[in-house]
PDB file of C-alpha atoms (C1' of nucleotides) in Angstrom:
ATOM      1  CA  UNK A  27      -2.381   5.389   1.104  1.00  0.00           C
ATOM      2  CA  UNK A  28       0.799   4.344   2.526  1.00  0.00           C
ATOM      3  CA  UNK A  29       3.110   3.378  -0.314  1.00  0.00           C
ATOM      4  CA  UNK A  30       7.064   3.773  -0.489  1.00  0.00           C
ATOM      5  CA  UNK A  31       6.794   7.811  -0.199  1.00  0.00           C
ATOM      6  CA  UNK A  32       4.410   7.655   2.776  1.00  0.00           C
ATOM      7  CA  UNK A  33       6.858   5.135   4.190  1.00  0.00           C
ATOM      8  CA  UNK A  34      10.149   7.075   4.130  1.00  0.00           C
ATOM      9  CA  UNK A  35       8.556   9.635   6.300  1.00  0.00           C
ATOM     10  CA  UNK A  36       7.558   7.015   8.618  1.00  0.00           C
ATOM     11  CA  UNK A  37      10.878   5.741   8.665  1.00  0.00           C
ATOM     12  CA  UNK A  38      12.266   8.752   8.882  1.00  0.00           C
ATOM     13  CA  UNK A  39      10.214  10.116  12.421  1.00  0.00           C
ATOM     14  CA  UNK A  40      11.052   6.042  13.461  1.00  0.00           C
ATOM     15  CA  UNK A  41      14.685   7.641  14.053  1.00  0.00           C
ATOM     16  CA  UNK A  42      13.045   9.825  16.738  1.00  0.00           C
ATOM     17  CA  UNK A  43      12.872   6.535  18.284  1.00  0.00           C
ATOM     18  CA  UNK A  44      16.078   5.158  18.756  1.00  0.00           C
ATOM     19  CA  UNK A  45      18.040   5.236  21.436  1.00  0.00           C
ATOM     20  CA  UNK A  46      15.368   5.140  24.027  1.00  0.00           C
ATOM     21  CA  UNK A  47      14.330   1.705  26.695  1.00  0.00           C
ATOM     22  CA  UNK A  48      11.533   0.029  25.730  1.00  0.00           C
ATOM     23  CA  UNK A  49       9.475  -0.577  28.819  1.00  0.00           C
ATOM     24  CA  UNK A  50       5.701  -2.330  27.715  1.00  0.00           C
ATOM     25  CA  UNK A  51       4.509  -3.541  24.916  1.00  0.00           C
ATOM     26  CA  UNK A  52       0.545  -3.057  23.699  1.00  0.00           C
ATOM     27  CA  UNK A  53      -0.765  -5.371  21.752  1.00  0.00           C
ATOM     28  CA  UNK A  54      -4.097  -5.664  21.630  1.00  0.00           C
ATOM     29  CA  UNK A  55      -5.386  -7.321  17.949  1.00  0.00           C
ATOM     30  CA  UNK A  56      -4.421 -10.562  17.695  1.00  0.00           C
ATOM     31  CA  UNK A  57      -5.197 -10.558  13.638  1.00  0.00           C
ATOM     32  CA  UNK A  58      -2.041  -7.444  13.385  1.00  0.00           C
ATOM     33  CA  UNK A  59       0.188  -9.988  14.429  1.00  0.00           C
ATOM     34  CA  UNK A  60       1.336 -12.124  11.456  1.00  0.00           C
ATOM     35  CA  UNK A  61       3.031 -15.248  10.604  1.00  0.00           C
ATOM     36  CA  UNK A  62       2.373 -16.877  14.074  1.00  0.00           C
ATOM     37  CA  UNK A  63       3.715 -13.819  16.307  1.00  0.00           C
ATOM     38  CA  UNK A  64       1.652 -13.997  19.797  1.00  0.00           C
ATOM     39  CA  UNK A  65       1.395 -10.361  22.510  1.00  0.00           C
ATOM     40  CA  UNK A  66       3.402 -12.374  24.792  1.00  0.00           C
ATOM     41  CA  UNK A  67       6.486 -12.553  22.471  1.00  0.00           C
ATOM     42  CA  UNK A  68       7.030 -10.301  20.508  1.00  0.00           C
ATOM     43  CA  UNK A  69       6.999  -8.344  24.416  1.00  0.00           C
ATOM     44  CA  UNK A  70       9.321 -10.865  25.628  1.00  0.00           C
ATOM     45  CA  UNK A  71      11.257  -9.851  22.409  1.00  0.00           C
ATOM     46  CA  UNK A  72      11.140  -6.219  23.209  1.00  0.00           C
ATOM     47  CA  UNK A  73      10.602  -5.089  26.324  1.00  0.00           C
ATOM     48  CA  UNK A  74      13.742  -4.112  28.134  1.00  0.00           C
ATOM     49  CA  UNK A  75      15.272  -3.302  24.883  1.00  0.00           C
ATOM     50  CA  UNK A  76      15.918  -0.641  22.369  1.00  0.00           C
ATOM     51  CA  UNK A  77      15.592   0.011  18.617  1.00  0.00           C
ATOM     52  CA  UNK A  78      19.044   0.733  17.517  1.00  0.00           C
ATOM     53  CA  UNK A  79      18.358   1.402  13.159  1.00  0.00           C
ATOM     54  CA  UNK A  80      14.912   2.437  11.065  1.00  0.00           C
ATOM     55  CA  UNK A  81      15.589   1.200   7.465  1.00  0.00           C
ATOM     56  CA  UNK A  82      13.209   0.513   5.198  1.00  0.00           C
ATOM     57  CA  UNK A  83      12.788  -1.340   1.955  1.00  0.00           C
ATOM     58  CA  UNK A  84       9.735  -0.364   0.144  1.00  0.00           C
ATOM     59  CA  UNK A  85       6.754  -0.367   2.274  1.00  0.00           C
ATOM     60  CA  UNK A  86       7.624  -2.423   4.577  1.00  0.00           C
ATOM     61  CA  UNK A  87       9.485  -0.461   7.667  1.00  0.00           C
ATOM     62  CA  UNK A  88      12.585  -2.351   9.715  1.00  0.00           C
ATOM     63  CA  UNK A  89      12.907  -1.680  12.982  1.00  0.00           C
ATOM     64  CA  UNK A  90      16.238  -3.696  14.481  1.00  0.00           C
ATOM     65  CA  UNK A  91      16.910  -4.346  17.605  1.00  0.00           C
ATOM     66  CA  UNK A  92      19.783  -4.390  19.805  1.00  0.00           C
ATOM     67  CA  UNK A  93      20.313  -7.678  19.790  1.00  0.00           C
ATOM     68  CA  UNK A  94      20.373  -8.356  16.241  1.00  0.00           C
ATOM     69  CA  UNK A  95      16.173  -9.348  16.119  1.00  0.00           C
ATOM     70  CA  UNK A  96      14.529  -6.773  14.182  1.00  0.00           C
ATOM     71  CA  UNK A  97      10.740  -5.845  13.982  1.00  0.00           C
ATOM     72  CA  UNK A  98       8.853  -5.544  10.712  1.00  0.00           C
ATOM     73  CA  UNK A  99       5.737  -3.176  10.364  1.00  0.00           C
ATOM     74  CA  UNK A 100       3.698  -2.858   7.684  1.00  0.00           C
ATOM     75  CA  UNK A 101       1.000  -0.651   7.372  1.00  0.00           C
ATOM     76  CA  UNK A 102      -1.620  -2.014   4.052  1.00  0.00           C
ATOM     77  CA  UNK A 103      -3.654   1.204   3.154  1.00  0.00           C
ATOM     78  CA  UNK A 104      -4.888   2.832   6.179  1.00  0.00           C
ATOM     79  CA  UNK A 105      -2.129   2.603   8.830  1.00  0.00           C
ATOM     80  CA  UNK A 106      -0.479   5.413  10.303  1.00  0.00           C
ATOM     81  CA  UNK A 107       2.986   5.465  12.445  1.00  0.00           C
ATOM     82  CA  UNK A 108       3.151   7.945  15.367  1.00  0.00           C
ATOM     83  CA  UNK A 109       5.657   8.718  17.101  1.00  0.00           C
ATOM     84  CA  UNK A 110       4.948  10.930  20.959  1.00  0.00           C
ATOM     85  CA  UNK A 111       1.781  12.356  19.786  1.00  0.00           C
ATOM     86  CA  UNK A 112       3.317  12.522  16.315  1.00  0.00           C
ATOM     87  CA  UNK A 113       1.488  11.598  13.155  1.00  0.00           C
ATOM     88  CA  UNK A 114       4.404  10.900  10.070  1.00  0.00           C
ATOM     89  CA  UNK A 115       2.173  12.157   7.696  1.00  0.00           C
ATOM     90  CA  UNK A 116      -1.220  14.031   7.789  1.00  0.00           C
ATOM     91  CA  UNK A 117      -3.361  13.572   5.328  1.00  0.00           C
ATOM     92  CA  UNK A 118      -3.505  10.184   4.135  1.00  0.00           C
ATOM     93  CA  UNK A 119      -5.705   9.226   0.803  1.00  0.00           C
ATOM     94  CA  UNK A 120      -8.614   7.364   1.745  1.00  0.00           C
ATOM     95  CA  UNK A 121      -8.150   7.482   5.223  1.00  0.00           C
ATOM     96  CA  UNK A 122     -10.164   8.705   8.096  1.00  0.00           C
ATOM     97  CA  UNK A 123      -8.544  11.552   9.011  1.00  0.00           C
ATOM     98  CA  UNK A 124      -9.846  11.194  12.349  1.00  0.00           C
ATOM     99  CA  UNK A 125      -7.510   9.295  14.597  1.00  0.00           C
ATOM    100  CA  UNK A 126      -9.602   7.035  17.051  1.00  0.00           C
ATOM    101  CA  UNK A 127      -7.635   6.108  19.766  1.00  0.00           C
ATOM    102  CA  UNK A 128      -9.769   2.112  18.856  1.00  0.00           C
ATOM    103  CA  UNK A 129      -7.193   1.481  15.515  1.00  0.00           C
ATOM    104  CA  UNK A 130      -4.518   1.580  17.539  1.00  0.00           C
ATOM    105  CA  UNK A 131      -3.224  -1.426  16.882  1.00  0.00           C
ATOM    106  CA  UNK A 132      -0.149  -2.032  18.161  1.00  0.00           C
ATOM    107  CA  UNK A 133       2.039   0.479  20.768  1.00  0.00           C
ATOM    108  CA  UNK A 134       5.382  -0.157  21.854  1.00  0.00           C
ATOM    109  CA  UNK A 135       5.940   2.398  24.624  1.00  0.00           C
ATOM    110  CA  UNK A 136       9.206   4.070  25.892  1.00  0.00           C
ATOM    111  CA  UNK A 137      10.300   3.844  29.400  1.00  0.00           C
ATOM    112  CA  UNK A 138      10.347   8.309  29.149  1.00  0.00           C
ATOM    113  CA  UNK A 139       6.776   8.073  28.387  1.00  0.00           C
ATOM    114  CA  UNK A 140       6.757   8.346  24.839  1.00  0.00           C
ATOM    115  CA  UNK A 141       5.638   6.291  22.387  1.00  0.00           C
ATOM    116  CA  UNK A 142       5.248   4.543  18.944  1.00  0.00           C
ATOM    117  CA  UNK A 143       1.828   3.918  17.550  1.00  0.00           C
ATOM    118  CA  UNK A 144       0.882   1.758  14.871  1.00  0.00           C
ATOM    119  CA  UNK A 145      -2.976   3.255  14.067  1.00  0.00           C
ATOM    120  CA  UNK A 146      -4.895   1.620  11.367  1.00  0.00           C
ATOM    121  CA  UNK A 147      -8.853   1.865  11.013  1.00  0.00           C
ATOM    122  CA  UNK A 148      -8.881  -1.032   8.031  1.00  0.00           C
ATOM    123  CA  UNK A 149      -6.385  -3.302  10.141  1.00  0.00           C
ATOM    124  CA  UNK A 150      -4.494  -4.011   6.895  1.00  0.00           C
ATOM    125  CA  UNK A 151      -1.229  -3.750   8.223  1.00  0.00           C
ATOM    126  CA  UNK A 152       0.453  -5.685  10.206  1.00  0.00           C
ATOM    127  CA  UNK A 153       3.496  -6.467  12.562  1.00  0.00           C
ATOM    128  CA  UNK A 154       6.392  -8.967  11.860  1.00  0.00           C
ATOM    129  CA  UNK A 155       9.176 -10.370  14.111  1.00  0.00           C
ATOM    130  CA  UNK A 156      12.321 -11.430  11.928  1.00  0.00           C
ATOM    131  CA  UNK A 157      10.624 -10.648   8.575  1.00  0.00           C
ATOM    132  CA  UNK A 158      12.023 -12.520   5.299  1.00  0.00           C
ATOM    133  CA  UNK A 159      13.995  -9.288   3.280  1.00  0.00           C
ATOM    134  CA  UNK A 160      14.885 -11.468   1.186  1.00  0.00           C
ATOM    135  CA  UNK A 161      11.341 -12.338  -0.606  1.00  0.00           C
ATOM    136  CA  UNK A 162      11.185  -8.105  -1.542  1.00  0.00           C
ATOM    137  CA  UNK A 163      12.494  -6.831  -4.816  1.00  0.00           C
ATOM    138  CA  UNK A 164      14.928  -3.960  -5.376  1.00  0.00           C
ATOM    139  CA  UNK A 165      13.645  -0.949  -4.117  1.00  0.00           C
ATOM    140  CA  UNK A 166      11.835   1.233  -6.232  1.00  0.00           C
ATOM    141  CA  UNK A 167      13.721   4.866  -4.814  1.00  0.00           C
ATOM    142  CA  UNK A 168      16.991   3.446  -5.975  1.00  0.00           C
ATOM    143  CA  UNK A 169      15.944   1.214  -8.623  1.00  0.00           C
ATOM    144  CA  UNK A 170      18.598   1.026 -11.763  1.00  0.00           C
ATOM    145  CA  UNK A 171      17.737   0.695 -15.318  1.00  0.00           C
ATOM    146  CA  UNK A 172      19.295  -2.785 -15.883  1.00  0.00           C
ATOM    147  CA  UNK A 173      17.565  -3.808 -11.945  1.00  0.00           C
ATOM    148  CA  UNK A 174      14.333  -2.625 -14.310  1.00  0.00           C
ATOM    149  CA  UNK A 175      14.753  -4.553 -16.778  1.00  0.00           C
ATOM    150  CA  UNK A 176      15.479  -7.522 -15.403  1.00  0.00           C
ATOM    151  CA  UNK A 177      12.467  -6.966 -13.240  1.00  0.00           C
ATOM    152  CA  UNK A 178      10.692  -6.776 -16.103  1.00  0.00           C
ATOM    153  CA  UNK A 179      11.415  -8.945 -19.291  1.00  0.00           C
ATOM    154  CA  UNK A 180      10.150 -11.776 -20.454  1.00  0.00           C
ATOM    155  CA  UNK A 181       7.246 -11.049 -19.088  1.00  0.00           C
ATOM    156  CA  UNK A 182       4.124 -11.130 -19.970  1.00  0.00           C
ATOM    157  CA  UNK A 183       2.237  -9.925 -17.017  1.00  0.00           C
ATOM    158  CA  UNK A 184       0.275  -6.734 -17.580  1.00  0.00           C
ATOM    159  CA  UNK A 185       3.521  -3.321 -17.434  1.00  0.00           C
ATOM    160  CA  UNK A 186       1.443  -2.168 -14.360  1.00  0.00           C
ATOM    161  CA  UNK A 187       1.151  -5.408 -12.548  1.00  0.00           C
ATOM    162  CA  UNK A 188       4.619  -6.433 -13.060  1.00  0.00           C
ATOM    163  CA  UNK A 189       5.985  -2.787 -11.715  1.00  0.00           C
ATOM    164  CA  UNK A 190       3.592  -3.630  -8.237  1.00  0.00           C
ATOM    165  CA  UNK A 191       4.971  -6.832  -7.676  1.00  0.00           C
ATOM    166  CA  UNK A 192       6.778  -6.514  -4.268  1.00  0.00           C
ATOM    167  CA  UNK A 193       8.420  -9.063  -4.709  1.00  0.00           C
ATOM    168  CA  UNK A 194      10.416  -7.911  -8.257  1.00  0.00           C
ATOM    169  CA  UNK A 195      10.366  -3.782  -7.461  1.00  0.00           C
ATOM    170  CA  UNK A 196       9.575  -2.972  -3.883  1.00  0.00           C
ATOM    171  CA  UNK A 197       7.778  -0.075  -2.554  1.00  0.00           C
ATOM    172  CA  UNK A 198       5.050   0.441  -5.613  1.00  0.00           C
ATOM    173  CA  UNK A 199       1.792   0.901  -5.053  1.00  0.00           C
ATOM    174  CA  UNK A 200      -1.769   1.821  -6.804  1.00  0.00           C
ATOM    175  CA  UNK A 201      -1.308   5.069  -6.668  1.00  0.00           C
ATOM    176  CA  UNK A 202       2.569   5.483  -7.449  1.00  0.00           C
ATOM    177  CA  UNK A 203       2.126   2.720 -10.426  1.00  0.00           C
ATOM    178  CA  UNK A 204      -0.211   4.932 -12.477  1.00  0.00           C
ATOM    179  CA  UNK A 205       1.659   7.985 -11.755  1.00  0.00           C
ATOM    180  CA  UNK A 206       4.715   7.038 -13.577  1.00  0.00           C
ATOM    181  CA  UNK A 207       3.073   5.290 -17.006  1.00  0.00           C
ATOM    182  CA  UNK A 208       1.189   7.993 -17.139  1.00  0.00           C
ATOM    183  CA  UNK A 209       3.915  10.595 -17.067  1.00  0.00           C
ATOM    184  CA  UNK A 210       6.565   7.895 -18.749  1.00  0.00           C
ATOM    185  CA  UNK A 211       2.936   8.023 -21.925  1.00  0.00           C
ATOM    186  CA  UNK A 212       2.839   3.669 -21.158  1.00  0.00           C
ATOM    187  CA  UNK A 213      -0.009   1.634 -21.690  1.00  0.00           C
ATOM    188  CA  UNK A 214      -0.541  -0.056 -18.354  1.00  0.00           C
ATOM    189  CA  UNK A 215      -1.565  -3.272 -19.837  1.00  0.00           C
ATOM    190  CA  UNK A 216       0.850  -3.223 -22.137  1.00  0.00           C
ATOM    191  CA  UNK A 217       3.085  -6.593 -21.723  1.00  0.00           C
ATOM    192  CA  UNK A 218       5.650  -6.127 -18.776  1.00  0.00           C
ATOM    193  CA  UNK A 219       8.245  -7.739 -21.734  1.00  0.00           C
ATOM    194  CA  UNK A 220       7.381  -5.848 -24.626  1.00  0.00           C
ATOM    195  CA  UNK A 221       8.622  -2.292 -23.876  1.00  0.00           C
ATOM    196  CA  UNK A 222      11.594  -1.360 -26.446  1.00  0.00           C
ATOM    197  CA  UNK A 223      14.505  -0.312 -24.847  1.00  0.00           C
ATOM    198  CA  UNK A 224      14.014   3.579 -25.174  1.00  0.00           C
ATOM    199  CA  UNK A 225      10.930   2.789 -24.137  1.00  0.00           C
ATOM    200  CA  UNK A 226      12.738   1.420 -20.100  1.00  0.00           C
ATOM    201  CA  UNK A 227      14.849   3.813 -20.199  1.00  0.00           C
ATOM    202  CA  UNK A 228      12.142   6.493 -20.352  1.00  0.00           C
ATOM    203  CA  UNK A 229      10.402   4.456 -18.453  1.00  0.00           C
ATOM    204  CA  UNK A 230      13.772   4.384 -15.115  1.00  0.00           C
ATOM    205  CA  UNK A 231      14.024   7.824 -15.645  1.00  0.00           C
ATOM    206  CA  UNK A 232      10.140   9.073 -14.826  1.00  0.00           C
ATOM    207  CA  UNK A 233      10.271   6.368 -12.353  1.00  0.00           C
ATOM    208  CA  UNK A 234      13.298   8.119 -10.393  1.00  0.00           C
ATOM    209  CA  UNK A 235      11.920  11.101 -10.842  1.00  0.00           C
ATOM    210  CA  UNK A 236       8.433  10.728  -9.693  1.00  0.00           C
ATOM    211  CA  UNK A 237       9.840   9.201  -6.468  1.00  0.00           C
ATOM    212  CA  UNK A 238      11.983  12.154  -6.080  1.00  0.00           C
ATOM    213  CA  UNK A 239       9.354  14.942  -7.268  1.00  0.00           C
ATOM    214  CA  UNK A 240       6.893  13.251  -4.686  1.00  0.00           C
ATOM    215  CA  UNK A 241       9.430  12.568  -1.492  1.00  0.00           C
ATOM    216  CA  UNK A 242       9.696  15.997  -2.350  1.00  0.00           C
ATOM    217  CA  UNK A 243       6.053  17.245  -2.507  1.00  0.00           C
ATOM    218  CA  UNK A 244       4.747  15.313   0.398  1.00  0.00           C
ATOM    219  CA  UNK A 245       2.922  12.408  -0.913  1.00  0.00           C
ATOM    220  CA  UNK A 246       1.967   9.658  -3.009  1.00  0.00           C
ATOM    221  CA  UNK A 247      -1.616  11.153  -3.221  1.00  0.00           C
ATOM    222  CA  UNK A 248       0.397  14.453  -4.601  1.00  0.00           C
ATOM    223  CA  UNK A 249       1.216  13.749  -8.574  1.00  0.00           C
ATOM    224  CA  UNK A 250      -0.008  15.324 -10.984  1.00  0.00           C
ATOM    225  CA  UNK A 251      -2.443  12.364 -12.596  1.00  0.00           C
ATOM    226  CA  UNK A 252      -4.805  12.440  -9.345  1.00  0.00           C
ATOM    227  CA  UNK A 253      -6.159  14.890  -9.314  1.00  0.00           C
ATOM    228  CA  UNK A 254      -7.555  13.222 -12.439  1.00  0.00           C
ATOM    229  CA  UNK A 255      -7.817  10.101 -10.829  1.00  0.00           C
ATOM    230  CA  UNK A 256     -11.854  10.128 -10.471  1.00  0.00           C
ATOM    231  CA  UNK A 257     -14.944   8.735 -12.882  1.00  0.00           C
ATOM    232  CA  UNK A 258     -15.069  11.038 -15.838  1.00  0.00           C
ATOM    233  CA  UNK A 259     -11.684  12.262 -15.654  1.00  0.00           C
ATOM    234  CA  UNK A 260      -9.772  14.160 -17.428  1.00  0.00           C
ATOM    235  CA  UNK A 261      -5.992  13.479 -18.275  1.00  0.00           C
ATOM    236  CA  UNK A 262      -4.246  16.938 -17.481  1.00  0.00           C
ATOM    237  CA  UNK A 263      -2.152  16.782 -20.404  1.00  0.00           C
ATOM    238  CA  UNK A 264      -4.388  16.966 -23.138  1.00  0.00           C
ATOM    239  CA  UNK A 265      -7.421  16.455 -22.179  1.00  0.00           C
ATOM    240  CA  UNK A 266      -8.972  13.897 -23.152  1.00  0.00           C
ATOM    241  CA  UNK A 267     -11.305  11.281 -21.037  1.00  0.00           C
ATOM    242  CA  UNK A 268      -9.502   9.343 -19.211  1.00  0.00           C
ATOM    243  CA  UNK A 269      -9.461   5.713 -19.030  1.00  0.00           C
ATOM    244  CA  UNK A 270     -10.890   3.809 -16.015  1.00  0.00           C
ATOM    245  CA  UNK A 271     -10.701  -0.099 -16.383  1.00  0.00           C
ATOM    246  CA  UNK A 272      -8.884  -3.019 -14.629  1.00  0.00           C
ATOM    247  CA  UNK A 273      -5.125  -4.144 -15.039  1.00  0.00           C
ATOM    248  CA  UNK A 274      -3.823  -6.607 -12.356  1.00  0.00           C
ATOM    249  CA  UNK A 275      -6.437  -6.936 -10.436  1.00  0.00           C
ATOM    250  CA  UNK A 276      -6.964  -3.192  -9.277  1.00  0.00           C
ATOM    251  CA  UNK A 277      -8.537   0.638 -10.767  1.00  0.00           C
ATOM    252  CA  UNK A 278      -6.378   1.571 -12.674  1.00  0.00           C
ATOM    253  CA  UNK A 279      -6.424   5.027 -15.252  1.00  0.00           C
ATOM    254  CA  UNK A 280      -4.932   5.349 -18.533  1.00  0.00           C
ATOM    255  CA  UNK A 281      -4.428   8.406 -21.285  1.00  0.00           C
ATOM    256  CA  UNK A 282      -6.194   7.069 -24.376  1.00  0.00           C
ATOM    257  CA  UNK A 283      -4.630   9.532 -26.026  1.00  0.00           C
ATOM    258  CA  UNK A 284      -0.540   9.765 -25.158  1.00  0.00           C
ATOM    259  CA  UNK A 285       0.158   6.669 -23.621  1.00  0.00           C
ATOM    260  CA  UNK A 286       1.038   3.819 -25.163  1.00  0.00           C
TER     261      UNK A 286
ATOM    262  C1'  DC B   6       8.407 -20.412 -11.774  1.00  0.00           C
ATOM    263  C1'  DT B   7       4.317 -17.616 -13.932  1.00  0.00           C
ATOM    264  C1'  DC B   8       0.068 -15.061 -13.555  1.00  0.00           C
ATOM    265  C1'  DG B   9      -4.724 -14.201 -12.126  1.00  0.00           C
ATOM    266  C1'  DA B  10      -8.689 -14.493  -9.536  1.00  0.00           C
ATOM    267  C1'  DC B  11     -10.255 -14.757  -4.479  1.00  0.00           C
ATOM    268  C1'  DT B  12     -10.345 -13.120   0.009  1.00  0.00           C
ATOM    269  C1'  DC B  13      -9.911 -10.400   4.100  1.00  0.00           C
ATOM    270  C1'  DC B  14      -9.758  -5.917   6.150  1.00  0.00           C
ATOM    271  C1'  DT B  15     -14.003  -1.336   7.624  1.00  0.00           C
ATOM    272  C1'  DG B  16     -14.717   4.191   7.474  1.00  0.00           C
ATOM    273  C1'  DT B  17     -16.686   7.006   3.703  1.00  0.00           C
ATOM    274  C1'  DT B  18     -19.363   8.134   0.730  1.00  0.00           C
ATOM    275  C1'  DA B  19     -23.019   7.297  -4.014  1.00  0.00           C
ATOM    276  C1'  DG B  20     -27.625   6.140  -4.570  1.00  0.00           C
ATOM    277  C1'  DC B  21     -31.849   4.940  -3.597  1.00  0.00           C
TER     278       DC B  21
ATOM    279  C1'  DT C   7     -33.985  11.491   6.641  1.00  0.00           C
ATOM    280  C1'  DG C   8     -31.713   7.010   6.896  1.00  0.00           C
ATOM    281  C1'  DC C   9     -30.693   2.541   5.414  1.00  0.00           C
ATOM    282  C1'  DT C  10     -27.620  -0.716   1.302  1.00  0.00           C
ATOM    283  C1'  DA C  11     -24.567  -1.431  -1.384  1.00  0.00           C
ATOM    284  C1'  DA C  12     -20.748  -0.463  -3.552  1.00  0.00           C
ATOM    285  C1'  DC C  13     -15.749   1.461  -3.144  1.00  0.00           C
ATOM    286  C1'  DA C  14     -10.948   1.645  -2.136  1.00  0.00           C
ATOM    287  C1'  DG C  15      -5.583  -1.219  -2.115  1.00  0.00           C
ATOM    288  C1'  DG C  16      -1.845  -4.173   0.263  1.00  0.00           C
ATOM    289  C1'  DA C  17      -0.849  -7.958  -0.113  1.00  0.00           C
ATOM    290  C1'  DG C  18      -1.314 -13.628   1.162  1.00  0.00           C
ATOM    291  C1'  DT C  19      -3.343 -18.017  -0.810  1.00  0.00           C
ATOM    292  C1'  DC C  20      -4.958 -20.826  -4.389  1.00  0.00           C
ATOM    293  C1'  DG C  21      -5.291 -23.201  -9.171  1.00  0.00           C
ATOM    294  C1'  DA C  22      -4.583 -23.403 -13.821  1.00  0.00           C
TER     295       DA C  22
END
DNA sequence: CTCGACTCCTGTTAGC
DNA sequence: TGCTAACAGGAGTCGA
């Protein structure tokens, strides 16, 4: 599913939409428009204008307009960004590989005949105007050791829950967090505030490295733990049967032998 | 403020 | 073969 990694690919794809004049907007799905947005309002905001910037904070893609307005795009679990019929990501975990036209939830047409689309079977994504960027925590791709410490300290919530809390650290989803904690040898269920300085340092190093690795490799589903992330799966490091449980409300796989 | 429980969405798959 | 139920996870809301 799209996590920080996939949204970054979408952002790069969306740069191909910059400087093109918008001459039509298709917003057929009212559910997909968030926070009071309507087809009329978003059409009025976009028509005749251009995108001048493509930014990303966590899993939120931000398209800057030439009049200072910002279009916020979210992709939920199965959302794809498609520019001029080219998909930003081909293989999306848990999403169908098909691309039905009926799943096009939001389309921006340009006067050169091309278009930018969100195709989302499950409708867990959405579109909003001028999203509140301050609600999101620091982006996981560039997080510093002290920022990570601030996000974890004094919390009794499970480490995994805290890392997935987008208000504190933005961009990490279920697969990425399982991969990072597996690499760092840390138990997802441990209290976030219980990490010793050396463990926090280890977590930071693995977090940054995992994001870098998966950005280079091509997706958040290409981690080393992912292949074993099935019932009865075994730890790729030491062969132990992985523990499957719910942590922070999400299905969690971890190794009972090397994650403490 | 913090944190867990619940809810929403629907294509895919496991199981009978 | 054909059906049903469980499953996947991002994000918002609610209540203790």
